[in-house]
Amino acid sequence: MLEFNNVSFGYDKHPILNDINFTIKNGELVFLIGKSGSGKSTILKLIYMDLLPSNGFVEFEGYNSESVKEKMLHLLRRKIGIIFQEFRLLKQRTVSENLSFVLEVINVPRNEIRRKVNDVLGEVGLLHRKNSYPDELSGGEQQRIAIARAIINNPTLVVADEPTGNLDPETSFEIMDTLKRINSKGTALLIATHNYDLVKKYPARIIKIENGKTINAHLKQ
Ligand SMILES: Nc1ncnc2c1ncn2[C@@H]1O[C@H](COP(=O)(O)OP(=O)(O)OP(=O)(O)O)[C@@H](O)[C@H]1O
Ligand SMILES: [Mg+2]
């Protein structure tokens, strides 16, 4: 479903990624690790084509970075759920409104929106916080809402950038359990993290970025 083919990228000619090759298959669970500044977030942005490679190409479900038109990007992004480390929820809107918003902008009928909002809130165990505002929720709860928002449109791939970055270990594992459950229903999942406890606890494929290259890594269990 996703292919990086000889991808190089640098900000202002300063090279970050150099000739990267990897693929992700339907339904896979993959950790993307590497030290701070190695390029994890950059890889995620290349996937949803917020950034385009300076060399090589990224292809996601038939959308190729060399040929995709700006106008088509919203269609590509409908198929990818994005979870940001800092949640990015709209503070002035309730949980339910934060979730509805995603579907309103693509003109999903109102009753279907209501059903989907309830479904995803059930999925992350927060149906009872439907009418709360983000500020009234804990960090872990906000992250669950961010997950609910990422999956509400049935993406085939979810990318998560440090989804447990600001959370305590126990909450991190709960969030990971939720992500794992979503993955087990068939959604491919790419998780960028430097939380090695998480990577150790959940056996999955690991891609490591080192010196601008990606390598297949294995952790001692
Ligand atoms: N918009 C930008 N302009 C210039 N340089 C940038 C920009 N964004 C990131 N960089 C640089 O690119 C490199 C890779 O950044 P990136 O955010 O991908 O790293 P990361 O692996 O996600 O790090 P972290 O674990 O700290 O989140 C870093 O050296 C960073 O300073
Ligand atoms: Mg990052």
mmCIF file of C-alpha atoms and ligand atoms in Angstrom:
data_model
loop_
_atom_site.group_PDB
_atom_site.id
_atom_site.type_symbol
_atom_site.label_atom_id
_atom_site.label_comp_id
_atom_site.label_asym_id
_atom_site.label_seq_id
_atom_site.Cartn_x
_atom_site.Cartn_y
_atom_site.Cartn_z
ATOM 1 C CA MET A 1 0.000 0.000 0.000
ATOM 2 C CA LEU A 2 2.955 2.318 0.679
ATOM 3 C CA GLU A 3 6.300 2.464 -1.041
ATOM 4 C CA PHE A 4 9.343 4.685 -0.563
ATOM 5 C CA ASN A 5 11.535 4.330 -3.650
ATOM 6 C CA ASN A 6 15.040 5.859 -3.448
ATOM 7 C CA VAL A 7 13.633 8.784 -1.502
ATOM 8 C CA SER A 8 15.942 11.629 -0.552
ATOM 9 C CA PHE A 9 14.872 14.755 1.234
ATOM 10 C CA GLY A 10 16.494 17.788 2.806
ATOM 11 C CA TYR A 11 15.265 21.088 4.181
ATOM 12 C CA ASP A 12 16.920 23.968 2.291
ATOM 13 C CA LYS A 13 19.396 21.560 0.681
ATOM 14 C CA HIS A 14 20.498 20.302 4.096
ATOM 15 C CA PRO A 15 20.180 16.515 3.603
ATOM 16 C CA ILE A 16 18.054 14.630 6.158
ATOM 17 C CA LEU A 17 17.037 11.445 4.344
ATOM 18 C CA ASN A 18 19.232 9.778 1.777
ATOM 19 C CA ASP A 19 18.038 7.171 -0.696
ATOM 20 C CA ILE A 20 15.409 5.526 1.461
ATOM 21 C CA ASN A 21 13.589 2.365 0.410
ATOM 22 C CA PHE A 22 10.860 0.529 2.279
ATOM 23 C CA THR A 23 7.315 -0.680 1.812
ATOM 24 C CA ILE A 24 4.378 -1.173 4.127
ATOM 25 C CA LYS A 25 1.744 -3.767 3.345
ATOM 26 C CA ASN A 26 -1.973 -3.719 4.047
ATOM 27 C CA GLY A 27 -2.718 -4.211 7.709
ATOM 28 C CA GLU A 28 0.905 -4.143 8.883
ATOM 29 C CA LEU A 29 2.049 -2.778 12.243
ATOM 30 C CA VAL A 30 5.389 -0.980 12.030
ATOM 31 C CA PHE A 31 7.426 1.090 14.472
ATOM 32 C CA LEU A 32 9.603 3.862 13.076
ATOM 33 C CA ILE A 33 12.432 4.588 15.484
ATOM 34 C CA GLY A 34 15.534 6.747 15.489
ATOM 35 C CA LYS A 35 16.980 9.435 17.671
ATOM 36 C CA SER A 36 15.604 12.944 17.916
ATOM 37 C CA GLY A 37 16.224 14.826 14.680
ATOM 38 C CA SER A 38 16.834 11.663 12.642
ATOM 39 C CA GLY A 39 13.829 12.369 10.409
ATOM 40 C CA LYS A 40 10.851 10.397 11.785
ATOM 41 C CA SER A 41 8.356 13.249 11.524
ATOM 42 C CA THR A 42 9.798 14.094 8.119
ATOM 43 C CA ILE A 43 9.054 10.561 6.879
ATOM 44 C CA LEU A 44 5.460 10.838 8.110
ATOM 45 C CA LYS A 45 5.044 14.166 6.290
ATOM 46 C CA LEU A 46 6.416 12.569 3.109
ATOM 47 C CA ILE A 47 3.781 9.830 3.474
ATOM 48 C CA TYR A 48 0.835 12.216 3.570
ATOM 49 C CA MET A 49 2.659 14.367 1.013
ATOM 50 C CA ASP A 50 2.857 17.480 3.111
ATOM 51 C CA LEU A 51 6.469 17.312 1.897
ATOM 52 C CA LEU A 52 7.634 15.945 -1.448
ATOM 53 C CA PRO A 53 10.940 14.099 -2.014
ATOM 54 C CA SER A 54 13.821 15.931 -3.681
ATOM 55 C CA ASN A 55 14.697 12.607 -5.326
ATOM 56 C CA GLY A 56 12.871 9.320 -5.747
ATOM 57 C CA PHE A 57 9.164 8.913 -5.075
ATOM 58 C CA VAL A 58 6.591 7.964 -2.504
ATOM 59 C CA GLU A 59 3.591 5.992 -3.636
ATOM 60 C CA PHE A 60 0.515 5.425 -1.520
ATOM 61 C CA GLU A 61 -2.428 3.474 -2.923
ATOM 62 C CA GLY A 62 -1.920 4.694 -6.455
ATOM 63 C CA TYR A 63 -1.005 8.291 -5.518
ATOM 64 C CA ASN A 64 2.555 8.995 -6.614
ATOM 65 C CA SER A 65 4.500 11.976 -5.272
ATOM 66 C CA GLU A 66 5.939 12.643 -8.745
ATOM 67 C CA SER A 67 2.586 13.034 -10.425
ATOM 68 C CA VAL A 68 0.049 13.907 -7.718
ATOM 69 C CA LYS A 69 -1.727 17.217 -8.214
ATOM 70 C CA GLU A 70 -2.189 19.614 -5.311
ATOM 71 C CA LYS A 71 -5.949 19.397 -5.925
ATOM 72 C CA MET A 72 -5.901 15.630 -5.352
ATOM 73 C CA LEU A 73 -4.087 15.678 -2.027
ATOM 74 C CA HIS A 74 -7.280 15.866 0.026
ATOM 75 C CA LEU A 75 -8.371 12.556 -1.533
ATOM 76 C CA LEU A 76 -5.096 10.915 -0.544
ATOM 77 C CA ARG A 77 -5.382 12.310 2.983
ATOM 78 C CA ARG A 78 -8.861 10.880 3.408
ATOM 79 C CA LYS A 79 -7.267 7.457 3.280
ATOM 80 C CA ILE A 80 -4.644 8.271 5.908
ATOM 81 C CA GLY A 81 -5.460 8.909 9.554
ATOM 82 C CA ILE A 82 -2.907 11.197 11.194
ATOM 83 C CA ILE A 83 -2.251 11.303 14.929
ATOM 84 C CA PHE A 84 -0.095 14.210 16.071
ATOM 85 C CA GLN A 85 1.885 14.228 19.281
ATOM 86 C CA GLU A 86 0.252 17.411 20.473
ATOM 87 C CA PHE A 87 -3.274 16.178 19.674
ATOM 88 C CA ARG A 88 -4.343 19.290 17.695
ATOM 89 C CA LEU A 89 -7.944 19.254 18.908
ATOM 90 C CA LEU A 90 -10.077 22.348 18.444
ATOM 91 C CA LYS A 91 -10.418 23.902 21.888
ATOM 92 C CA GLN A 92 -13.636 25.782 21.222
ATOM 93 C CA ARG A 93 -15.453 22.638 20.111
ATOM 94 C CA THR A 94 -16.698 19.688 22.099
ATOM 95 C CA VAL A 95 -15.343 16.191 21.590
ATOM 96 C CA SER A 96 -18.336 15.325 19.461
ATOM 97 C CA GLU A 97 -17.915 18.501 17.362
ATOM 98 C CA ASN A 98 -14.189 17.828 16.899
ATOM 99 C CA LEU A 99 -15.084 14.462 15.420
ATOM 100 C CA SER A 100 -18.100 15.564 13.352
ATOM 101 C CA PHE A 101 -16.048 18.312 11.765
ATOM 102 C CA VAL A 102 -13.889 15.798 9.842
ATOM 103 C CA LEU A 103 -16.980 14.369 8.145
ATOM 104 C CA GLU A 104 -18.896 17.632 7.721
ATOM 105 C CA VAL A 105 -16.179 19.030 5.462
ATOM 106 C CA ILE A 106 -16.664 16.098 3.114
ATOM 107 C CA ASN A 107 -20.452 16.340 3.213
ATOM 108 C CA VAL A 108 -21.284 13.099 4.970
ATOM 109 C CA PRO A 109 -25.017 13.023 5.826
ATOM 110 C CA ARG A 110 -25.894 14.133 9.342
ATOM 111 C CA ASN A 111 -27.311 10.839 10.628
ATOM 112 C CA GLU A 112 -24.279 8.948 9.347
ATOM 113 C CA ILE A 113 -22.008 11.453 11.117
ATOM 114 C CA ARG A 114 -23.888 10.882 14.374
ATOM 115 C CA ARG A 115 -23.517 7.129 14.025
ATOM 116 C CA LYS A 116 -19.808 7.287 13.174
ATOM 117 C CA VAL A 117 -19.025 9.662 16.031
ATOM 118 C CA ASN A 118 -20.689 7.252 18.461
ATOM 119 C CA ASP A 119 -18.887 4.270 16.911
ATOM 120 C CA VAL A 120 -15.390 5.738 17.203
ATOM 121 C CA LEU A 121 -16.019 7.121 20.687
ATOM 122 C CA GLY A 122 -17.097 3.644 21.734
ATOM 123 C CA GLU A 123 -13.979 2.253 20.121
ATOM 124 C CA VAL A 124 -11.703 4.441 22.270
ATOM 125 C CA GLY A 125 -13.896 4.085 25.377
ATOM 126 C CA LEU A 126 -14.923 7.730 25.704
ATOM 127 C CA LEU A 127 -18.580 7.854 24.734
ATOM 128 C CA HIS A 128 -19.358 9.438 28.103
ATOM 129 C CA ARG A 129 -17.103 12.427 27.318
ATOM 130 C CA LYS A 130 -18.877 13.299 24.103
ATOM 131 C CA ASN A 131 -19.971 16.750 25.264
ATOM 132 C CA SER A 132 -16.762 17.692 27.059
ATOM 133 C CA TYR A 133 -14.299 20.251 25.751
ATOM 134 C CA PRO A 134 -10.696 19.127 25.128
ATOM 135 C CA ASP A 135 -9.425 21.211 28.068
ATOM 136 C CA GLU A 136 -11.665 19.189 30.387
ATOM 137 C CA LEU A 137 -9.895 15.950 29.422
ATOM 138 C CA SER A 138 -6.630 14.423 30.604
ATOM 139 C CA GLY A 139 -3.704 14.086 28.189
ATOM 140 C CA GLY A 140 -4.442 10.388 27.694
ATOM 141 C CA GLU A 141 -8.117 11.109 27.012
ATOM 142 C CA GLN A 142 -7.231 13.840 24.517
ATOM 143 C CA GLN A 143 -4.944 11.402 22.760
ATOM 144 C CA ARG A 144 -7.824 8.910 22.545
ATOM 145 C CA ILE A 145 -9.985 11.581 20.932
ATOM 146 C CA ALA A 146 -7.151 12.294 18.490
ATOM 147 C CA ILE A 147 -7.123 8.563 17.686
ATOM 148 C CA ALA A 148 -10.902 8.544 17.251
ATOM 149 C CA ARG A 149 -10.584 11.479 14.851
ATOM 150 C CA ALA A 150 -7.863 9.684 12.880
ATOM 151 C CA ILE A 151 -9.990 6.568 12.333
ATOM 152 C CA ILE A 152 -13.428 8.122 11.827
ATOM 153 C CA ASN A 153 -13.125 8.080 8.051
ATOM 154 C CA ASN A 154 -12.017 4.423 7.874
ATOM 155 C CA PRO A 155 -8.455 5.078 6.688
ATOM 156 C CA THR A 156 -6.389 2.201 5.317
ATOM 157 C CA LEU A 157 -3.272 3.575 7.026
ATOM 158 C CA VAL A 158 -2.872 5.417 10.326
ATOM 159 C CA VAL A 159 0.389 7.257 11.011
ATOM 160 C CA ALA A 160 1.090 8.300 14.580
ATOM 161 C CA ASP A 161 3.854 10.728 15.556
ATOM 162 C CA GLU A 162 4.973 9.977 19.118
ATOM 163 C CA PRO A 163 1.446 9.077 20.217
ATOM 164 C CA THR A 164 2.639 8.487 23.769
ATOM 165 C CA GLY A 165 5.128 11.352 23.905
ATOM 166 C CA ASN A 166 3.480 13.239 26.747
ATOM 167 C CA LEU A 167 1.962 10.357 28.666
ATOM 168 C CA ASP A 168 2.976 8.281 31.694
ATOM 169 C CA PRO A 169 4.010 4.655 31.070
ATOM 170 C CA GLU A 170 0.692 3.098 32.095
ATOM 171 C CA THR A 171 -1.367 5.466 29.956
ATOM 172 C CA SER A 172 1.089 4.916 27.098
ATOM 173 C CA PHE A 173 0.403 1.190 27.202
ATOM 174 C CA GLU A 174 -3.363 1.822 27.252
ATOM 175 C CA ILE A 175 -3.046 4.042 24.182
ATOM 176 C CA MET A 176 -0.930 1.392 22.496
ATOM 177 C CA ASP A 177 -3.557 -1.273 23.312
ATOM 178 C CA THR A 178 -6.157 0.910 21.619
ATOM 179 C CA LEU A 179 -3.943 1.375 18.558
ATOM 180 C CA LYS A 180 -3.236 -2.330 18.461
ATOM 181 C CA ARG A 181 -6.950 -3.145 18.504
ATOM 182 C CA ILE A 182 -7.501 -0.803 15.555
ATOM 183 C CA ASN A 183 -4.628 -2.505 13.730
ATOM 184 C CA SER A 184 -6.051 -5.956 14.422
ATOM 185 C CA LYS A 185 -9.211 -4.937 12.567
ATOM 186 C CA GLY A 186 -7.119 -4.443 9.436
ATOM 187 C CA THR A 187 -5.848 -0.836 9.450
ATOM 188 C CA ALA A 188 -2.112 -0.572 8.756
ATOM 189 C CA LEU A 189 -0.323 1.398 11.458
ATOM 190 C CA LEU A 190 2.998 3.248 11.396
ATOM 191 C CA ILE A 191 4.107 4.584 14.763
ATOM 192 C CA ALA A 192 7.055 6.969 15.049
ATOM 193 C CA THR A 193 8.456 6.808 18.547
ATOM 194 C CA HIS A 194 11.534 6.864 20.709
ATOM 195 C CA ASN A 195 9.684 5.083 23.504
ATOM 196 C CA TYR A 196 11.714 1.864 23.569
ATOM 197 C CA ASP A 197 9.571 0.367 26.350
ATOM 198 C CA LEU A 198 6.660 0.459 23.953
ATOM 199 C CA VAL A 199 8.649 -1.114 21.141
ATOM 200 C CA LYS A 200 9.872 -3.848 23.477
ATOM 201 C CA LYS A 201 6.425 -4.638 24.824
ATOM 202 C CA TYR A 202 4.669 -4.858 21.457
ATOM 203 C CA PRO A 203 6.439 -7.125 19.004
ATOM 204 C CA ALA A 204 6.203 -5.632 15.506
ATOM 205 C CA ARG A 205 8.346 -4.816 12.542
ATOM 206 C CA ILE A 206 10.838 -2.053 13.294
ATOM 207 C CA ILE A 207 12.306 0.420 10.824
ATOM 208 C CA LYS A 208 15.168 2.476 12.207
ATOM 209 C CA ILE A 209 16.510 5.712 10.768
ATOM 210 C CA GLU A 210 20.228 6.130 11.164
ATOM 211 C CA ASN A 211 22.437 8.647 9.353
ATOM 212 C CA GLY A 212 19.697 9.411 6.844
ATOM 213 C CA LYS A 213 19.133 5.748 5.959
ATOM 214 C CA THR A 214 16.449 3.318 7.059
ATOM 215 C CA ILE A 215 17.456 -0.113 8.279
ATOM 216 C CA ASN A 216 15.435 -3.073 9.481
ATOM 217 C CA ALA A 217 16.087 -3.239 13.195
ATOM 218 C CA HIS A 218 15.510 -5.863 15.849
ATOM 219 C CA LEU A 219 15.389 -5.248 19.556
ATOM 220 C CA LYS A 220 16.504 -7.814 22.077
ATOM 221 C CA GLN A 221 13.349 -8.842 23.910
HETATM 222 N N1 LIG B 1 10.656 22.917 8.649
HETATM 223 C C1 LIG B 1 11.960 22.614 8.825
HETATM 224 N N2 LIG B 1 12.919 23.416 8.324
HETATM 225 C C2 LIG B 1 14.236 23.115 8.453
HETATM 226 N N3 LIG B 1 14.685 22.026 9.107
HETATM 227 C C3 LIG B 1 13.776 21.197 9.640
HETATM 228 C C4 LIG B 1 12.362 21.446 9.531
HETATM 229 N N4 LIG B 1 11.699 20.444 10.156
HETATM 230 C C5 LIG B 1 12.650 19.612 10.635
HETATM 231 N N5 LIG B 1 13.880 20.045 10.332
HETATM 232 C C6 LIG B 1 15.155 19.366 10.650
HETATM 233 O O1 LIG B 1 15.133 18.084 10.046
HETATM 234 C C7 LIG B 1 15.688 17.094 10.893
HETATM 235 C C8 LIG B 1 14.690 15.970 11.088
HETATM 236 O O2 LIG B 1 13.568 16.467 11.770
HETATM 237 P P1 LIG B 1 12.355 15.569 12.207
HETATM 238 O O3 LIG B 1 11.358 16.455 12.825
HETATM 239 O O4 LIG B 1 11.921 14.733 11.070
HETATM 240 O O5 LIG B 1 13.057 14.621 13.293
HETATM 241 P P2 LIG B 1 12.408 13.560 14.290
HETATM 242 O O6 LIG B 1 13.129 12.269 14.080
HETATM 243 O O7 LIG B 1 10.938 13.560 14.122
HETATM 244 O O8 LIG B 1 12.817 14.143 15.717
HETATM 245 P P3 LIG B 1 12.019 14.101 17.126
HETATM 246 O O9 LIG B 1 12.221 12.728 17.692
HETATM 247 O O10 LIG B 1 12.726 15.141 17.953
HETATM 248 O O11 LIG B 1 10.587 14.440 16.865
HETATM 249 C C9 LIG B 1 16.073 17.827 12.178
HETATM 250 O O12 LIG B 1 17.452 18.111 12.103
HETATM 251 C C10 LIG B 1 15.284 19.109 12.130
HETATM 252 O O13 LIG B 1 15.970 20.153 12.769
HETATM 253 MG MG MG B 2 9.371 14.111 15.362
#
